[in-house]
Short mmCIF file of C-alpha atoms (C1' of nucleotides) in Angstrom, two decimals:
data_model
loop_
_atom_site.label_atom_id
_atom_site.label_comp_id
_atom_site.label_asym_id
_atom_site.label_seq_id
_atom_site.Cartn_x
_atom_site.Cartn_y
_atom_site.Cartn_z
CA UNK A 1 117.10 111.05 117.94
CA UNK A 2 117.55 113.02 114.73
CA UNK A 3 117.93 110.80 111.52
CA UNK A 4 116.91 107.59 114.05
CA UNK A 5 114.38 105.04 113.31
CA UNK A 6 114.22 106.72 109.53
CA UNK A 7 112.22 103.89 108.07
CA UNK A 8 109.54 103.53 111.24
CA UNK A 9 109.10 107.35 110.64
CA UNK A 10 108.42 107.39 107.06
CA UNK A 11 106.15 104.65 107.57
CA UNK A 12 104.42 106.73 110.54
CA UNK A 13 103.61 109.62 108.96
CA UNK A 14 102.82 107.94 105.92
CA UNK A 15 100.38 106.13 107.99
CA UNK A 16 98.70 109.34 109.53
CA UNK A 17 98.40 111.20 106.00
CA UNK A 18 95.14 109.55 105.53
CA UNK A 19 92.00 110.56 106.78
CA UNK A 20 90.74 107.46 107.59
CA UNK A 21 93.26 105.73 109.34
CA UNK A 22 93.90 109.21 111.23
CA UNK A 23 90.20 109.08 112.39
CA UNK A 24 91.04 105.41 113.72
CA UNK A 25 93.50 106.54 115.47
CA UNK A 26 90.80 108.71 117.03
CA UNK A 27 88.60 106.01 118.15
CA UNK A 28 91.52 104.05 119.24
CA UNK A 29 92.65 106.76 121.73
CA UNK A 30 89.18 106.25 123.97
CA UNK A 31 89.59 102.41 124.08
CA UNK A 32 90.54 99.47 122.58
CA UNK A 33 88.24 98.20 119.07
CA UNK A 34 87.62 95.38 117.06
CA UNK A 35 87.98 95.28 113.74
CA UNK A 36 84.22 95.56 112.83
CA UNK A 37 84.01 98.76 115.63
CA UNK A 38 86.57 100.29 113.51
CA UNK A 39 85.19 99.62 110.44
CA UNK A 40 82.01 100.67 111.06
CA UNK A 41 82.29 104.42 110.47
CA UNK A 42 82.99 104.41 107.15
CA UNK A 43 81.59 103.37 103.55
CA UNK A 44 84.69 101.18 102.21
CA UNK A 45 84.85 97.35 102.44
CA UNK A 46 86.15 95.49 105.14
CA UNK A 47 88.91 93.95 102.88
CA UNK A 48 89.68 97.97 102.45
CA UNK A 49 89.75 98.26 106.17
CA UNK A 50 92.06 95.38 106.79
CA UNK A 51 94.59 96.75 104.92
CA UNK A 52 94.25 100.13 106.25
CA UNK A 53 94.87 98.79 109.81
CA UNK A 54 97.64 96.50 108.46
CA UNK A 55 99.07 99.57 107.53
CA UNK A 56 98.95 101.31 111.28
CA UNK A 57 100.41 97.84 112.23
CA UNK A 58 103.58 97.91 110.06
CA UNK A 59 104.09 101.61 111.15
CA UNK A 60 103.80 100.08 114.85
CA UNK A 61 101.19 102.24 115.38
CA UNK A 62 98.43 99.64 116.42
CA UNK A 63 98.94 96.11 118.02
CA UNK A 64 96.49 93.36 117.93
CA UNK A 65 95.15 91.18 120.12
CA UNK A 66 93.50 88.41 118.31
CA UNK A 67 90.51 87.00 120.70
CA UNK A 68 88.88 83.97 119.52
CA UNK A 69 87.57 85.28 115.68
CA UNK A 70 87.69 89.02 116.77
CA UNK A 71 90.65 90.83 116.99
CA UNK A 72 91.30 93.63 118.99
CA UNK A 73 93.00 96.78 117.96
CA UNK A 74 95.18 98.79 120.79
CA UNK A 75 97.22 101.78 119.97
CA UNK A 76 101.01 101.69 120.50
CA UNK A 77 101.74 104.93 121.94
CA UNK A 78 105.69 104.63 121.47
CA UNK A 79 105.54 105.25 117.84
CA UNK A 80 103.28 107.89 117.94
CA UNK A 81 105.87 109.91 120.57
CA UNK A 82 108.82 109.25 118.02
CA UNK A 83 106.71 111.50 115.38
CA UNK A 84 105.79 113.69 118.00
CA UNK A 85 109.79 114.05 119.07
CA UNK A 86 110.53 114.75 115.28
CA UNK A 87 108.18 117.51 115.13
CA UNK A 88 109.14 119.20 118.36
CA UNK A 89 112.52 119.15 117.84
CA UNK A 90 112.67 121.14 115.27
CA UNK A 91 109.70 123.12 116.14
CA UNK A 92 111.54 124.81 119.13
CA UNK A 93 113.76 127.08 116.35
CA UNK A 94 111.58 127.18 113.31
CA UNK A 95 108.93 128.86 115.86
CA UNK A 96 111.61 131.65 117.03
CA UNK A 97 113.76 131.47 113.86
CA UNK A 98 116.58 131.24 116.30
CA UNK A 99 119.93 130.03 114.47
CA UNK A 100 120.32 127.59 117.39
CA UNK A 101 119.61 124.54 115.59
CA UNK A 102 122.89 123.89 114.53
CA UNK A 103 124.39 123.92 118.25
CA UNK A 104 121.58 121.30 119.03
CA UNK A 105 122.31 119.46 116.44
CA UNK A 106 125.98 119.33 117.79
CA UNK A 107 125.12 118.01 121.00
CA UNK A 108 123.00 115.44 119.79
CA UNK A 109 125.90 114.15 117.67
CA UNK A 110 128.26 114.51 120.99
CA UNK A 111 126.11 112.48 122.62
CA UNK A 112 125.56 109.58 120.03
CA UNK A 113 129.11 108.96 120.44
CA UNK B 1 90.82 121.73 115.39
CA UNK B 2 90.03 118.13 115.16
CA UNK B 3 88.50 116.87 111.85
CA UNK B 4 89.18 120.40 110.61
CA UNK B 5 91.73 120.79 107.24
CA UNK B 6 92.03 117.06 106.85
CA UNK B 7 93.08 117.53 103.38
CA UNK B 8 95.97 119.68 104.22
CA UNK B 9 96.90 117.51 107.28
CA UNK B 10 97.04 114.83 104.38
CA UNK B 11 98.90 116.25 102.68
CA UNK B 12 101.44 117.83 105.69
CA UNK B 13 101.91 113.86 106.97
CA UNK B 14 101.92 112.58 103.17
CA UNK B 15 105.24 115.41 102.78
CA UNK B 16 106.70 114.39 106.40
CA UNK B 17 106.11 110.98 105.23
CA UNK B 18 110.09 110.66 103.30
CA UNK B 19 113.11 111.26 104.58
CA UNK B 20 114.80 113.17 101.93
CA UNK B 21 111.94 115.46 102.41
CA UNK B 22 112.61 115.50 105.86
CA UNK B 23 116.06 116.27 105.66
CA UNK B 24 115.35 119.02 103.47
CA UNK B 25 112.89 121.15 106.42
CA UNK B 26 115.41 119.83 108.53
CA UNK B 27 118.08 122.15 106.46
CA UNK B 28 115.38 124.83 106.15
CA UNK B 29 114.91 125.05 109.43
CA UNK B 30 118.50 126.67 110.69
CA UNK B 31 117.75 129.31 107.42
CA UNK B 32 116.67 129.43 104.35
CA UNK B 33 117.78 127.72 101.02
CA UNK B 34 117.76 127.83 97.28
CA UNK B 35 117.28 124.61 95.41
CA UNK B 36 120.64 124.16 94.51
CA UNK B 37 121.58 124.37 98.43
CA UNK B 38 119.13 121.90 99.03
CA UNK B 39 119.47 119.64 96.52
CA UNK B 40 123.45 119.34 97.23
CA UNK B 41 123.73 117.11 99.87
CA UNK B 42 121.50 114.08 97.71
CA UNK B 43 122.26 112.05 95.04
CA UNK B 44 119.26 112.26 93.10
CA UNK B 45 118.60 114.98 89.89
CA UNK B 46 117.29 118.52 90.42
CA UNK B 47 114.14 117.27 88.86
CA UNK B 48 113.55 115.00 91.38
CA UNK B 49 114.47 117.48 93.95
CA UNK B 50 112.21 120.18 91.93
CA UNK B 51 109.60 117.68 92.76
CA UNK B 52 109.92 116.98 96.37
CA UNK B 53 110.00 120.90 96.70
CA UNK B 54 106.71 120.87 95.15
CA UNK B 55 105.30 118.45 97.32
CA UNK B 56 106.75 120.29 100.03
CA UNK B 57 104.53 123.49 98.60
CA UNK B 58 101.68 121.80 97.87
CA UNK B 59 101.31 121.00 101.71
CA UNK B 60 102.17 124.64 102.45
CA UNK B 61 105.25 123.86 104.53
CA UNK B 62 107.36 125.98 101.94
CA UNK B 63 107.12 129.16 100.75
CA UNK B 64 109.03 130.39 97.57
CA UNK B 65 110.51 133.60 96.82
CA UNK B 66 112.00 133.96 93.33
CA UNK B 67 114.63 136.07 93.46
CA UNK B 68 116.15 136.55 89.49
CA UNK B 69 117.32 132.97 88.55
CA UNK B 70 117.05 131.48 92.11
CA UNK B 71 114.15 130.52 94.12
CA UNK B 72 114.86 130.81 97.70
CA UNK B 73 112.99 128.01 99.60
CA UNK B 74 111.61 128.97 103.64
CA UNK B 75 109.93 126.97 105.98
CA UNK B 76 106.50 127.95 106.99
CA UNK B 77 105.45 127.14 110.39
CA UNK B 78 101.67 127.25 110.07
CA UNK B 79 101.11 124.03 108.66
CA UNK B 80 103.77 122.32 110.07
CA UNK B 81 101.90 123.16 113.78
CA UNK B 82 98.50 121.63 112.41
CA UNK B 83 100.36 118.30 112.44
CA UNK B 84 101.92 118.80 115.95
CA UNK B 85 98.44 120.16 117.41
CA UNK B 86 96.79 117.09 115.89
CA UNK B 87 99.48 114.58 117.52
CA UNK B 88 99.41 116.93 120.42
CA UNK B 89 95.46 116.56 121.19
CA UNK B 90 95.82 112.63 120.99
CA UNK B 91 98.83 112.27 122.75
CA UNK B 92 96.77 114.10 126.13
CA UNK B 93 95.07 110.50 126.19
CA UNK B 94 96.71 107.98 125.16
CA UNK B 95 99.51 108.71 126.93
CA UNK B 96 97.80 108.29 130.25
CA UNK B 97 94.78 106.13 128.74
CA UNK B 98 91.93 108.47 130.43
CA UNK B 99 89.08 108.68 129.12
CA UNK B 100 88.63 112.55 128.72
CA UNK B 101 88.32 112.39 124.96
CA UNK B 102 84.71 112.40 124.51
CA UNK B 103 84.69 115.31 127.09
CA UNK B 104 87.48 117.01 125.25
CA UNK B 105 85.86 116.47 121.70
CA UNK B 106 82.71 118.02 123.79
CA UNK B 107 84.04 120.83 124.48
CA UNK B 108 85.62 121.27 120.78
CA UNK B 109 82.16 120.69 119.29
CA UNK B 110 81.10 123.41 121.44
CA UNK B 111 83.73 125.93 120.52
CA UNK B 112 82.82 125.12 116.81
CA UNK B 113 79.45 126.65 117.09
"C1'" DA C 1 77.03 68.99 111.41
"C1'" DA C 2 75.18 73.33 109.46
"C1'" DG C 3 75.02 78.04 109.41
"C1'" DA C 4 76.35 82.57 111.01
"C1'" DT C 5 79.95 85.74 112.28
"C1'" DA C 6 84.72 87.93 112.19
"C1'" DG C 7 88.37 88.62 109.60
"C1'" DT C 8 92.06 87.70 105.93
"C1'" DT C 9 93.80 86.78 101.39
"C1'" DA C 10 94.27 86.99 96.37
"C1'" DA C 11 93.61 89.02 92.05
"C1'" DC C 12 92.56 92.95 89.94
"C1'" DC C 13 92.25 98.16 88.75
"C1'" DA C 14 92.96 103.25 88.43
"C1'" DG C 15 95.59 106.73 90.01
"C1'" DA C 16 99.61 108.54 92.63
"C1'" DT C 17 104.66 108.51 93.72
"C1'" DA C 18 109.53 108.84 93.10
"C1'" DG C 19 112.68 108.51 90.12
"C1'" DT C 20 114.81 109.04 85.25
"C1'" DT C 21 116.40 111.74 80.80
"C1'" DG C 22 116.12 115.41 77.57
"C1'" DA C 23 114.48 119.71 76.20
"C1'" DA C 24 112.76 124.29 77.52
"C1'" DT C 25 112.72 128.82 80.06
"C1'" DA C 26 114.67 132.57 82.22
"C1'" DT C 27 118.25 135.20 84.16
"C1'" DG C 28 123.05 136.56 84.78
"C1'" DT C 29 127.74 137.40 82.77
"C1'" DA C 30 131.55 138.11 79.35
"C1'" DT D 1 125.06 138.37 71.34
"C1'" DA D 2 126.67 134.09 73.16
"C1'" DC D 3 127.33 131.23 76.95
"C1'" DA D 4 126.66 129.65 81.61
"C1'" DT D 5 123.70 129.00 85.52
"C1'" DA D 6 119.30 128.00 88.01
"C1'" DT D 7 115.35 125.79 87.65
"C1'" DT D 8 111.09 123.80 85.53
"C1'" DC D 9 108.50 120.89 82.38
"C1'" DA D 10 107.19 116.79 79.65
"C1'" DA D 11 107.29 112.12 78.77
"C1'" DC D 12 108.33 107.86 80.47
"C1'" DT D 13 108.98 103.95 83.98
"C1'" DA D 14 108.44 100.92 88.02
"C1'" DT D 15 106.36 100.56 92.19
"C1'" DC D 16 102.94 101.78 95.75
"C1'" DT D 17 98.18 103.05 97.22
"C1'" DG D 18 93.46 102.57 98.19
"C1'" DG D 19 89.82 100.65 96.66
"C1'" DT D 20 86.97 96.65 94.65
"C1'" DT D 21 84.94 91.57 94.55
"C1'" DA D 22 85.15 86.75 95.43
"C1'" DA D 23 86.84 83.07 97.86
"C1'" DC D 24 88.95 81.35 102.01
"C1'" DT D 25 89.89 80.39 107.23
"C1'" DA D 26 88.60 80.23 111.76
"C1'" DT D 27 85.51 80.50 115.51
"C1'" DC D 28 81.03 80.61 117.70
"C1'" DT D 29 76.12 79.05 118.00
"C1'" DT D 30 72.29 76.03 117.37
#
DNA sequence: AAGATAGTTAACCAGATAGTTGAATATGTA
DNA sequence: TACATATTCAACTATCTGGTTAACTATCTT
């Protein structure tokens, strides 16, 4: 799990460190949204917009289902999880300060082998 | 919670957001480190490490204590759980796909007042 | 076929990022 | 005092980001 799927992760949190896309993410959650539903929040361009869910799309965040001319946005929970994983993993010990990392970290390497 | 230090969630996903970076909580997290330690197992200068540590700062995941010549580097937790409570609150729904968010977000709205 | 609607693409821009090297600062040690 | 060690700072570079506008593609409607 640890040190897995390195590029997918940088590209999901990079891909939740904005504001905008994060708040997407927020209408996404309820239901599925087109493009123009998405966009219509917010004061930026749609050309702006397209890239910003372009970018949720590389990070495998969103899929899209493209419906005639309007395409529909869905969230693709699996990627989400994987950041999720990261953070709890090593929030179990940095919330105790145990030292019991490093035995964790052993059996994770046991049992990638 | 929701909607509530978006700039320092930026900035929190924005530090998670590299790998080296990650690494380097990741080596925080069993205890903590001086720059030197950290900066060891990557093959990149101090001042690029002296960077990432910054960024690392700036998102208040690392606290500093300078101790003579050496500046001992330690995780703190706070921030780090904004990001997890923020994928937490999602993950509720679109894990199962209800539609509880607009109650939930209710019943935050509520609390906020 | 003409026009409206939904979205993408391309070219551009300012500012941020991640790295570099070289010099500076500050503290410890002989 | 002189030297070594730990770290930062400044200036520079290439690439990425988040936005813009204008033009394009594709589909629906009349």
């Amino acid at each position: 799990m640890v040190n897995q799927n390195v590029e997918n992760l940088n590209e999901v949190f990079h891909a939740l460190a904005n504001d905008t896309r994060r708040d997407m993410i927020s209408m996404m959650a309820t239901q599925e949204r087109t493009i123009s539903e998405l966009a219509e929040p917010f004061d930026i361009s749609l050309a702006a917009i397209s890239k910003h869910i372009k970018v949720l799309e590389r990070a495998n965040l969103v899929e899209r289902i493209i419906n005639g001319r309007t395409h529909i946005c869905r969230l693709n929970t699996e990627s989400l999880s994987q950041a999720t994983e990261w953070l709890h993993f090593y929030e179990k010990f940095w919330s105790k300060h145990f030292d019991l990392l490093e035995i964790e970290l052993m059996k994770e390497k046991r049992k990638e082998q």
